XYZ file of C-alpha atoms in Angstrom:
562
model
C 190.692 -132.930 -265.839
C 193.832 -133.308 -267.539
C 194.502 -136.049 -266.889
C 191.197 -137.899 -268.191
C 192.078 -136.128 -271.577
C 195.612 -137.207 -271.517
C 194.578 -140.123 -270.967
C 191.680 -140.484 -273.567
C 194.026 -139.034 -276.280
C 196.249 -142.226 -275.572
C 193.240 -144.216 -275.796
C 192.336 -142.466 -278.989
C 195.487 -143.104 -280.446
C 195.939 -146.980 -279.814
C 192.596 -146.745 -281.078
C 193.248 -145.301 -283.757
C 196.558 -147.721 -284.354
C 194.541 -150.972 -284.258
C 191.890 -149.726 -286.497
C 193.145 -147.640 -289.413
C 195.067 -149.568 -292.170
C 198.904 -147.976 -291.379
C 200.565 -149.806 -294.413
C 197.329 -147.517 -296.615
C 196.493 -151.309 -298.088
C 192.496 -151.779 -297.930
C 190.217 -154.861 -299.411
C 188.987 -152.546 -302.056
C 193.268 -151.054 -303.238
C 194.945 -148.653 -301.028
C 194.539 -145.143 -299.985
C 196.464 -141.586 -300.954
C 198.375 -140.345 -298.366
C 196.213 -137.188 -298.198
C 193.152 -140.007 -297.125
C 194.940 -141.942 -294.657
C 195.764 -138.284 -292.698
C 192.304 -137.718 -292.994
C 191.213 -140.829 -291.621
C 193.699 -141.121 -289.130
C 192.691 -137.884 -287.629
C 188.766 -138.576 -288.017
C 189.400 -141.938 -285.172
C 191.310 -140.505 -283.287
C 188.795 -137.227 -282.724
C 185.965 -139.809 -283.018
C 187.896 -142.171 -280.413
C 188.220 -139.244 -277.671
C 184.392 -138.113 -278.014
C 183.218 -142.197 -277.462
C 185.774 -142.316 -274.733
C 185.010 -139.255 -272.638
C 181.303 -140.055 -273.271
C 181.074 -143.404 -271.928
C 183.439 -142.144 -268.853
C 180.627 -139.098 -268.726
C 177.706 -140.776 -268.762
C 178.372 -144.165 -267.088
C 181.462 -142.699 -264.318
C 183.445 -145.832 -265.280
C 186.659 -146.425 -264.091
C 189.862 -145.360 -266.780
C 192.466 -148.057 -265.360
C 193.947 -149.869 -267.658
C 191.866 -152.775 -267.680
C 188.607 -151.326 -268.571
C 189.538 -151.415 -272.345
C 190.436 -155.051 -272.609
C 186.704 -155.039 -273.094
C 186.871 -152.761 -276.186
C 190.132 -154.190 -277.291
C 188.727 -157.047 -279.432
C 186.173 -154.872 -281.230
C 189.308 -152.520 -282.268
C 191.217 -155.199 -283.372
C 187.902 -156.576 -285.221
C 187.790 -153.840 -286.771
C 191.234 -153.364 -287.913
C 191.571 -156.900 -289.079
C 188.590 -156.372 -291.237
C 189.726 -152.898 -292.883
C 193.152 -154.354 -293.347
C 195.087 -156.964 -295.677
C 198.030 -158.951 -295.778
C 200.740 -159.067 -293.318
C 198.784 -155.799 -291.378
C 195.518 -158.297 -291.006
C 197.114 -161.267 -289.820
C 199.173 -159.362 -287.111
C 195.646 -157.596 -286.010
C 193.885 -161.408 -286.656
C 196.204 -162.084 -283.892
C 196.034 -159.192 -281.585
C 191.903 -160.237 -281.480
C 192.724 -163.585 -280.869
C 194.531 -162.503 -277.686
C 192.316 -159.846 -276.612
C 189.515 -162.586 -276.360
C 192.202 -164.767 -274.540
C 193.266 -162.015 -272.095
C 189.407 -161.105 -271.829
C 188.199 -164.720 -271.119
C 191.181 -164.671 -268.200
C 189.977 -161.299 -266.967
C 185.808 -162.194 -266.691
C 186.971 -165.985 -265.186
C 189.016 -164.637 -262.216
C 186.136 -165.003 -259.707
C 186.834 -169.072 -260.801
C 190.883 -169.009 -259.694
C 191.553 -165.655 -257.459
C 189.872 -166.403 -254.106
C 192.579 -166.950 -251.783
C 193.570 -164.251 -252.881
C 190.882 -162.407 -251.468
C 190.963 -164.124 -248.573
C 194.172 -163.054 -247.689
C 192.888 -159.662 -248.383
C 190.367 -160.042 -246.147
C 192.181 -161.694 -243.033
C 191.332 -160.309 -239.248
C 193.032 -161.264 -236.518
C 190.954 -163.760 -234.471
C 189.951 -163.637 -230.548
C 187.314 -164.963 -228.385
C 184.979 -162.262 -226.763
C 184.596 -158.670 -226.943
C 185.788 -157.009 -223.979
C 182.545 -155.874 -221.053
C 180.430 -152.968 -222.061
C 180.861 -150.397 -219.601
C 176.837 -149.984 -218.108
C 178.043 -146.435 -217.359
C 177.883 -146.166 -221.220
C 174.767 -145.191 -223.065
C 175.105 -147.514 -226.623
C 173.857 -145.784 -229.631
C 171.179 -147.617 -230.451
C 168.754 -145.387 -231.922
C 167.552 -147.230 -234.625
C 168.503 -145.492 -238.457
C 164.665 -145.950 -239.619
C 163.285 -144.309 -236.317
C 165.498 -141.370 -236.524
C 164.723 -140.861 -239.989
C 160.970 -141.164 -239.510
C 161.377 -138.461 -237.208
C 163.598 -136.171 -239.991
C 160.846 -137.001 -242.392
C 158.178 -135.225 -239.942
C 160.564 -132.331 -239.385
C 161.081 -131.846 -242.950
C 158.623 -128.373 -242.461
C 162.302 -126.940 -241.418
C 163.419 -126.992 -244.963
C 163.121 -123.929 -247.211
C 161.249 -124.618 -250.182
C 160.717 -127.789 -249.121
C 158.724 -129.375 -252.249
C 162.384 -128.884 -253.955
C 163.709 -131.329 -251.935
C 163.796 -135.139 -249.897
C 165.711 -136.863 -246.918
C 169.019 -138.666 -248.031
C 170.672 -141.303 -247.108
C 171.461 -141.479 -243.287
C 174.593 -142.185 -241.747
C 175.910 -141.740 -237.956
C 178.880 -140.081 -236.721
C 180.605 -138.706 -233.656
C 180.668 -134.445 -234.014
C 182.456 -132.655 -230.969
C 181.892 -135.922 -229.042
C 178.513 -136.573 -229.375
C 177.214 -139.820 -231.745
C 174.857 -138.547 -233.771
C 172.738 -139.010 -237.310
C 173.419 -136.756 -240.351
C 171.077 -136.926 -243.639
C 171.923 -134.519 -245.913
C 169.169 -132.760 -248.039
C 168.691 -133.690 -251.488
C 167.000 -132.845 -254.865
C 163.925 -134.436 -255.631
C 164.382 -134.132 -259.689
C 166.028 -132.844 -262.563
C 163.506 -129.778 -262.546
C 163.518 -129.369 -258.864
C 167.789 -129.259 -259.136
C 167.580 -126.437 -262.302
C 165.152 -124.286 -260.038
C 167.345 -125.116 -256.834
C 170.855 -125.254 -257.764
C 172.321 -125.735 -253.936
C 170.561 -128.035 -251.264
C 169.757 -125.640 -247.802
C 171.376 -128.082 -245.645
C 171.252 -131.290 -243.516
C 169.368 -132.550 -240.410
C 171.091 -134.234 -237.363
C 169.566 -136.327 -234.361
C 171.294 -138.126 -231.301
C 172.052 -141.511 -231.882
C 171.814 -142.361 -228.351
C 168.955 -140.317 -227.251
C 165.345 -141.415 -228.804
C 163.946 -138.296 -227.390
C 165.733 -135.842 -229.642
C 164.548 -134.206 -231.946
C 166.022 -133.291 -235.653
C 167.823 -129.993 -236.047
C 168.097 -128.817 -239.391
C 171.667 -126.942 -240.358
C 171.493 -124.625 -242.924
C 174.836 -125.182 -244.877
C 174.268 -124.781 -249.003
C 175.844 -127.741 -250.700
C 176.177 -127.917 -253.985
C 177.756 -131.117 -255.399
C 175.797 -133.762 -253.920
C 174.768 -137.337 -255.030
C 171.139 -136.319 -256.710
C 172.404 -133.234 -258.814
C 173.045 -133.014 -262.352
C 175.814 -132.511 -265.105
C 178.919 -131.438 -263.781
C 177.662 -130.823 -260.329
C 176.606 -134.822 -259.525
C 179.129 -135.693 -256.887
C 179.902 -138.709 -258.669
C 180.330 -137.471 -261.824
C 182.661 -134.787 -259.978
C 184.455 -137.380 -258.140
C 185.344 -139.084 -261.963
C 186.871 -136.397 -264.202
C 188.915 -135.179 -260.925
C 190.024 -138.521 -260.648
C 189.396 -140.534 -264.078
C 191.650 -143.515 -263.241
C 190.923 -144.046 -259.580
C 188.669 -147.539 -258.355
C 185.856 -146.473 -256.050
C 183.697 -148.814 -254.431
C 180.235 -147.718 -252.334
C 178.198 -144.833 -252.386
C 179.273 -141.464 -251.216
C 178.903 -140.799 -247.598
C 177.974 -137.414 -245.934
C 180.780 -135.973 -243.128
C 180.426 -133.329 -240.908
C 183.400 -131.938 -239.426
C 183.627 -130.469 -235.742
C 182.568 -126.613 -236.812
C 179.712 -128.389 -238.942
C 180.716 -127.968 -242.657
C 179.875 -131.576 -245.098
C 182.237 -132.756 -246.923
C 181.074 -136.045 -249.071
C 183.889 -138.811 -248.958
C 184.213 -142.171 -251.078
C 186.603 -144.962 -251.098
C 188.731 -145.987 -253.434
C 191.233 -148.889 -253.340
C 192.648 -151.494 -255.683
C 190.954 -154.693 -257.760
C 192.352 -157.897 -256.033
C 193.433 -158.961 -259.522
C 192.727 -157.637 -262.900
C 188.932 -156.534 -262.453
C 187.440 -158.420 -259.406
C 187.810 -157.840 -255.606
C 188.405 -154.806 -254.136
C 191.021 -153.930 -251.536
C 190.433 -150.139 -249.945
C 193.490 -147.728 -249.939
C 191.986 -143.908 -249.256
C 189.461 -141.641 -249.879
C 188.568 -139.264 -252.051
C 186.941 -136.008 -250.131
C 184.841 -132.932 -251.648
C 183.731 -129.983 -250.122
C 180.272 -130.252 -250.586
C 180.174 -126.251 -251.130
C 182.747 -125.577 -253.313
C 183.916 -128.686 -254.957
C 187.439 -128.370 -253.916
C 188.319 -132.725 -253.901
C 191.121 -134.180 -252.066
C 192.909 -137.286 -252.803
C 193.568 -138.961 -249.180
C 195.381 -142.358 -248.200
C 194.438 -144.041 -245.241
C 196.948 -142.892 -243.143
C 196.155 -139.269 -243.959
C 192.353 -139.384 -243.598
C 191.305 -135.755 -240.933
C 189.972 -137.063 -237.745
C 186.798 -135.663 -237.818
C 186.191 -138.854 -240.728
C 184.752 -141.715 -238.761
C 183.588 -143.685 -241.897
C 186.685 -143.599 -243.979
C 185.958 -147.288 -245.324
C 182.953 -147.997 -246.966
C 180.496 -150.004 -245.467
C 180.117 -152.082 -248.913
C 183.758 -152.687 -248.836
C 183.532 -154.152 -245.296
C 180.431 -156.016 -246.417
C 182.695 -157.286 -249.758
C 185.374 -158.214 -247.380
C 183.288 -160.420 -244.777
C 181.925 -161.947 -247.799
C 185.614 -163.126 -248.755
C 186.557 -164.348 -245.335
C 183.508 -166.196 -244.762
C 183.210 -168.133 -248.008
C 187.057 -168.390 -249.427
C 188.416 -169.986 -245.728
C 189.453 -172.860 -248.684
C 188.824 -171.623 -251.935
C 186.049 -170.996 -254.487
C 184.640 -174.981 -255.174
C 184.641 -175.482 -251.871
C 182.109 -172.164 -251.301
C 179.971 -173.829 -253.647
C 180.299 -177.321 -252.781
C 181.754 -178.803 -250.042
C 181.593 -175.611 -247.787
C 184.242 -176.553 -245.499
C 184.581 -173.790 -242.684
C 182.269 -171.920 -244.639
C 180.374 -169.069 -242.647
C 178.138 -166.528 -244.167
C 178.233 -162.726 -242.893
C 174.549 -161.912 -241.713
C 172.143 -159.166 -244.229
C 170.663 -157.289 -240.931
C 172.970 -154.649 -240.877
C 171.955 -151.334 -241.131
C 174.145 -150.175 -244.126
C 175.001 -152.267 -246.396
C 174.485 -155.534 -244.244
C 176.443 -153.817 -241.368
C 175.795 -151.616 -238.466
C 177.839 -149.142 -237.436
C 179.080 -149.089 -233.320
C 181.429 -147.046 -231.483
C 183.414 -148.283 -228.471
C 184.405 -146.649 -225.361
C 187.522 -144.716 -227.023
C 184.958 -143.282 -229.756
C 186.221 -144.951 -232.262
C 183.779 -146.471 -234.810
C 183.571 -149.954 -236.280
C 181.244 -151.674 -238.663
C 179.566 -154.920 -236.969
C 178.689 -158.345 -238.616
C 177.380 -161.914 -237.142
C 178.276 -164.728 -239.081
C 176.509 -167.863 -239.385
C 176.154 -171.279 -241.403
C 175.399 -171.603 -245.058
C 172.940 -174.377 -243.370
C 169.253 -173.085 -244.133
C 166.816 -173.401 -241.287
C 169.951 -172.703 -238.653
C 170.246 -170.039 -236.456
C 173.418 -170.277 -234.451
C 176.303 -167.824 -234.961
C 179.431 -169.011 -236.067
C 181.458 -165.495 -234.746
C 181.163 -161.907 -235.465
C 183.694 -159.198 -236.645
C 184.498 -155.875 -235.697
C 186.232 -153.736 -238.439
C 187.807 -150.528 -237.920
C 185.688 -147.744 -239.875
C 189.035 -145.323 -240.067
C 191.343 -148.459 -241.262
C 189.804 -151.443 -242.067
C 191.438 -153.464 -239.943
C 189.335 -156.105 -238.460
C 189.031 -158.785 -235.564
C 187.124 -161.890 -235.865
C 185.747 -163.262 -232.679
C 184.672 -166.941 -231.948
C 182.973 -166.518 -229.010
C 183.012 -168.885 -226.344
C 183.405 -172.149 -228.314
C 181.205 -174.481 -225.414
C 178.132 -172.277 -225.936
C 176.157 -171.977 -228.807
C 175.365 -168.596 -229.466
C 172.357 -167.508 -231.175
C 172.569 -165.216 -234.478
C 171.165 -162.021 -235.222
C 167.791 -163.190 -237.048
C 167.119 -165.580 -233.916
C 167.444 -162.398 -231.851
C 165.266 -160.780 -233.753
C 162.669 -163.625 -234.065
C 162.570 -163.791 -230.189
C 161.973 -160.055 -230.334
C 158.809 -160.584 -232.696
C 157.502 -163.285 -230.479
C 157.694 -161.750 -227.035
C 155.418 -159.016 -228.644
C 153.138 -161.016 -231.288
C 150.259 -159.720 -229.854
C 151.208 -156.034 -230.252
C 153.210 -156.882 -234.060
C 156.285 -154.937 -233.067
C 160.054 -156.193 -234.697
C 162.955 -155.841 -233.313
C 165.981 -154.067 -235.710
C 169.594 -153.664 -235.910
C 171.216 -156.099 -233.189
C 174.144 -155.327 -232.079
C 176.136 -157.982 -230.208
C 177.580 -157.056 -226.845
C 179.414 -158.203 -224.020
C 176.780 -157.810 -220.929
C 177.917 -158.534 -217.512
C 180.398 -161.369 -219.048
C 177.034 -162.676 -221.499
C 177.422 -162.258 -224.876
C 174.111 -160.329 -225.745
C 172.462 -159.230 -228.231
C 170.599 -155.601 -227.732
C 167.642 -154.683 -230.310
C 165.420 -151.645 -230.911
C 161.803 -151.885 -230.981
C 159.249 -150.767 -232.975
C 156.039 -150.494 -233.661
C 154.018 -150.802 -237.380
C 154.456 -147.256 -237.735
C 158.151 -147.015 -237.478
C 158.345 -145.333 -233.903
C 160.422 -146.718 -230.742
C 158.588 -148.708 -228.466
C 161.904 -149.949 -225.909
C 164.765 -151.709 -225.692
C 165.147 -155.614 -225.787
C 168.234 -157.641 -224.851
C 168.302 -161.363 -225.002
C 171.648 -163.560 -224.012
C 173.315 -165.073 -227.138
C 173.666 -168.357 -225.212
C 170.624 -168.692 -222.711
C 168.211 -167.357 -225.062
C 165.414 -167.711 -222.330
C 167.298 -164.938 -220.302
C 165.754 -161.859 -221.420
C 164.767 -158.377 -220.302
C 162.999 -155.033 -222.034
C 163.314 -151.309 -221.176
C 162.350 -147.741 -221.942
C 165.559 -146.776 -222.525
C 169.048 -148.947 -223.128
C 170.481 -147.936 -219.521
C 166.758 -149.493 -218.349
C 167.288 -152.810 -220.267
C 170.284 -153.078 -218.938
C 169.139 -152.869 -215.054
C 166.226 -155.338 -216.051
C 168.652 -157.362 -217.594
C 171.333 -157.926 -215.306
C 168.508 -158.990 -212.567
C 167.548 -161.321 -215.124
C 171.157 -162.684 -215.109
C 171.440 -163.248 -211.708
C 167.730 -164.712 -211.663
C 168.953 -167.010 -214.146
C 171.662 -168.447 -212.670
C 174.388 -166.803 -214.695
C 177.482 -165.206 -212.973
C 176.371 -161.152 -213.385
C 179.781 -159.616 -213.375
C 182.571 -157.161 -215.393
C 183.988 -160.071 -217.865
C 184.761 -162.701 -215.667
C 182.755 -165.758 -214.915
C 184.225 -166.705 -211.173
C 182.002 -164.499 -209.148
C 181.129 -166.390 -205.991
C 177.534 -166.627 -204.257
C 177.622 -165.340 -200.864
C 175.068 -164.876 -198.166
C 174.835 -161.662 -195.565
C 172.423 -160.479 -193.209
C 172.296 -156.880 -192.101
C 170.016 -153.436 -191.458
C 169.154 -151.717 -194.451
C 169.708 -147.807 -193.874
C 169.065 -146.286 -197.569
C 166.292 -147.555 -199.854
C 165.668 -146.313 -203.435
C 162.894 -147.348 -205.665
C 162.616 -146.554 -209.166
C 160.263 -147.841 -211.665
C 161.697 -149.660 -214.982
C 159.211 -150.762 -217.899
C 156.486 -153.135 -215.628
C 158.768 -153.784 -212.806
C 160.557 -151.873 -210.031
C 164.435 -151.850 -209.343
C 165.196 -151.501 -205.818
C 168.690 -150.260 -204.671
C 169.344 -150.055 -200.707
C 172.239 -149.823 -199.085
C 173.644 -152.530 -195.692
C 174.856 -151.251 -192.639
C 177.767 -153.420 -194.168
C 178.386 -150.778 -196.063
C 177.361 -152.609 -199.645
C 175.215 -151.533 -201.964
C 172.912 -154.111 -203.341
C 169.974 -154.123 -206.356
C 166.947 -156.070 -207.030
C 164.324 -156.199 -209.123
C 160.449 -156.968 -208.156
C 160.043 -158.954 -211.155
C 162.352 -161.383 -209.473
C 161.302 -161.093 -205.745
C 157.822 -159.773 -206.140
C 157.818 -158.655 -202.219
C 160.931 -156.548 -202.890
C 158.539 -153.422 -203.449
C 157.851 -153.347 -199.800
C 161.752 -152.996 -198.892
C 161.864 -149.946 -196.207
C 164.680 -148.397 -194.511
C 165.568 -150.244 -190.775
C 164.376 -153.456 -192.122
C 166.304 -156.505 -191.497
C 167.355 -158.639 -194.473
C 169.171 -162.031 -195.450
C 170.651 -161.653 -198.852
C 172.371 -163.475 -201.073
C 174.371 -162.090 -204.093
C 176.842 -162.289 -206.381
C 180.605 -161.220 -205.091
C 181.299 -158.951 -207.953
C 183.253 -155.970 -207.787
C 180.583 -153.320 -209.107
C 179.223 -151.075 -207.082
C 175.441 -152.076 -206.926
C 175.578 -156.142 -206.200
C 172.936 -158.076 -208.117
C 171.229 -160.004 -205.478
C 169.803 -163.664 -206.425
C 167.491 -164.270 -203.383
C 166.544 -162.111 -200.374
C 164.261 -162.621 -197.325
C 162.952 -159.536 -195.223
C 162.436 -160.236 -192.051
C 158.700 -159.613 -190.682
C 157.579 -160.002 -194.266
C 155.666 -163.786 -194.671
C 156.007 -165.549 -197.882
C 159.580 -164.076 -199.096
């Protein structure tokens, strides 16, 4: 706090410079001494009470830039109250305000590369194989909030409150949804005072159900006055750049803290490069200023999602400069809007760590192919741009999803948040499905390439069975990353069969007196349901190294028409 009125007092007095008349000469004489004291110290108490006002009411930013826009009015005014030598040397601190305003509001036109070396990832070519071990988290945000919304009955007092904004996160190694509770109104915060809590679901398990935490919080996002989070977050930190919304964190013993990031402009006012966080103990108030480097590891979301989103935008469109984004387009590739936070989704990988994805694809209207994806680091920002494999033409996420709403026309389900994965050496893309009324129906993955090659599931770990039958029924080369598997042929006595059902079809896993394991799925080889243990088989499969071997064809012997 002292430093916002430090810093308004400056403001006050600069003010206070460019407006009074200093040399007591006015248009209508000249003023005593006694009324220029009195004046002087009527702007500058005036000055501080517009100043911390507008930084009050609208949170605005104190760096230094934010008052060339109320520079030229000051000097306006000055010139106007003043005569002589006094008005022609404030005539011509106006006339360079408006200059030094004009450059500031045209650097959109003349700062883009900049940006885009802001915004630079390293490039590759494909994301490295999901592990099928793995469950993804691939609860969709809108399902597991549905479900919050009908657990709600858990709140105290509940007509006080509503569900806020959801975001996921790993706590003591679990990935896992957290909406805090909010105030519904100004009335409803003055009879309140604290929210009870916040609810948490698996992200990975559609069966869950919400638990509500009881953890008071005080400064959040829809109180009031002094105890608005944002407001909070601006007179601890008047001068600071923030860009996105607050985000709710729980740490591993389950207390919220609300983070936001803040960073630098990219030149004068435009762009935004992130630099740290700013945290608050949702409880106490008790804010942190945090760089990067420093952020607690409990914080999986330390950049903001709209940053990222600000940041694809740069890379995509400024690859050679601003005309050329609005003319030419050159190289130009636009970051896709079906993310699920600000036109990203949130994934983690195998180590845990969490990264915000994006497909990119051409500024051409009516086309559907992806130019590449990203992956950016939620903890540092770094990101990695990926081409994928430059012979194929891979689909983008809203073909994805308009396969998704065609395979199930009949039954008006859509598909939401695809996420873009590495399958068996396919780049795929894996999609929730729901119905009209917002609840989850299964799992769909479609190849990016071979959109034709598809399969559907209860769960992901389903889909993914179904789907890498659908591989190997589809000619493609089912295997951990590498496209050289060979197609071999072996005949032996099946001693272990076991049959499980998946969606509308049946996986069958047996096991060779070879000692390979082998899977299969009826809705390739129909006849496969009648596998039995001593039965004698021809098989042919895929020479992969994973345990179960996705066979492409197999005749039973005995059995006519296989």
């Amino acid at each position: 706090m002292e430093q916002l009125f430090l810093t308004a007092l400056i403001v006050a007095i600069i003010a206070t410079i460019i407006i009074v008349p200093l040399t007591k000469k006015v248009p209508k004489g000249q003023v005593t001494n006694k009324q220029l004291v009195q004046t002087v110290i009527f702007v500058i108490i005036a000055s501080m009470i517009v100043c911390l006002a507008v930084i009050y009411i609208t949170k605005i930013d104190l760096h230094w830039t934010v008052f060339i826009y109320a520079l030229p009015v000051a000097a306006l005014l000055g010139a106007i109250q003043s005569v002589g030598v006094e008005r022609k040397l404030k005539g011509l601190l106006l006339f360079a305000s408006i200059i030094v305003l004009g450059y500031m509001l045209s650097a959109p036109l003349w700062n883009a590369n900049e940006k885009y070396n802001s915004a630079k990832m390293d490039v590759q070519v494909e994301l490295k194989p999901f592990d099928e071990k793995q469950t993804p988290a691939s609860v969709p945000p809108s399902f597991a909030k549905n479900k919050m919304k009908k657990a709600f009955g858990q709140v105290p007092n509940t007509s006080f409150y509503e569900l806020g904004n959801l975001q996921i996160q790993k706590v003591n190694g679990e990935y896992v949804y957290i909406a805090p509770v909010e105030f519904s109104g100004f009335f409803k915060w003055m009879n309140g005072d604290t929210t009870p809590g916040y609810f948490t679901m698996s992200a990975t398990d559609s069966s869950d159900n919400p638990k509500f935490v009881k953890k008071e919080m005080a400064y959040v996002p829809s109180a009031f006055f002094n105890k608005n989070l944002e407001r909070h977050m601006r007179l601890q930190y008047p001068t600071l750049i923030f860009y996105g919304a607050p985000q709710l964190e729980i740490d591993d013993e389950g207390t919220p803290f609300y983070i936001r990031s803040y960073g630098e402009f990219i030149s004068v006012r435009d762009g935004f490069d992130v630099k740290g966080i700013v945290m608050v103990d949702a409880n106490t108030g008790k804010s942190e200023k945090l760089s990067i480097d420093e952020v607690p590891a409990f914080i999986d979301g330390a950049v903001s999602p709209e940053s990222v989103s600000l940041q694809n935008s740069y890379y995509g469109k400024y690859v050679h400069g601003f005309w050329n984004s609005l003319f030419g387009k050159k190289d130009v590739k636009l970051p896709s809007d079906e993310g699920t936070e600000a036109n990203v989704s949130p994934v983690f990988n195998e180590e845990g760590d969490m990264y915000y994805f994006t497909d990119f694809t051409s500024p051409k209207e009516g086309v559907d192919s992806m130019l590449g994806y990203s992956l950016t680091h939620a903890r540092t920002g770094e990101s990695t741009y990926y081409t994928g494999n430059l012979e194929d033409s891979y689909m983008d996420s809203r073909g994805a999803l308009e396969i998704v709403e065609k395979k199930f026309i009949e039954k008006q389900w859509q598909g939401e948040m695809p996420i873009l994965y590495n399958f068996y050496g396919e780049a795929s893309w894996l999609a929730p499905v729901l119905d009209s009324n917002g609840f989850l129906q299964n799992y769909f993955i479609v190849s990016a390439a071979n959109p034709e090659i598809s399969a559907y599931g209860t769960t992901p770990n389903e889909a993914l069975k179904l789907y890498k039958t659908a591989l190997s029924r589809g000619g493609s080369s089912v295997n951990g990353g590498t496209s050289d598997a060979k197609e071999t042929t072996i005949s032996g006595e099946v001693l272990r069969v076991y049959k499980e059902r998946v969606g509308e079809y049946t996986i069958v896993s047996f096991l060779l007196n070879t000692g390979q394991n082998f899977i299969i799925s009826s809705q390739q080889t129909p006849l496969a349901i009648y596998l039995e243990q001593g039965d004698e088989v021809v098989v042919t499969y895929f020479a992969t190294d994973e345990m179960f071997l996705p066979v492409k064809v197999m005749q039973i012997k005995g059995i006519i028409g296989n």
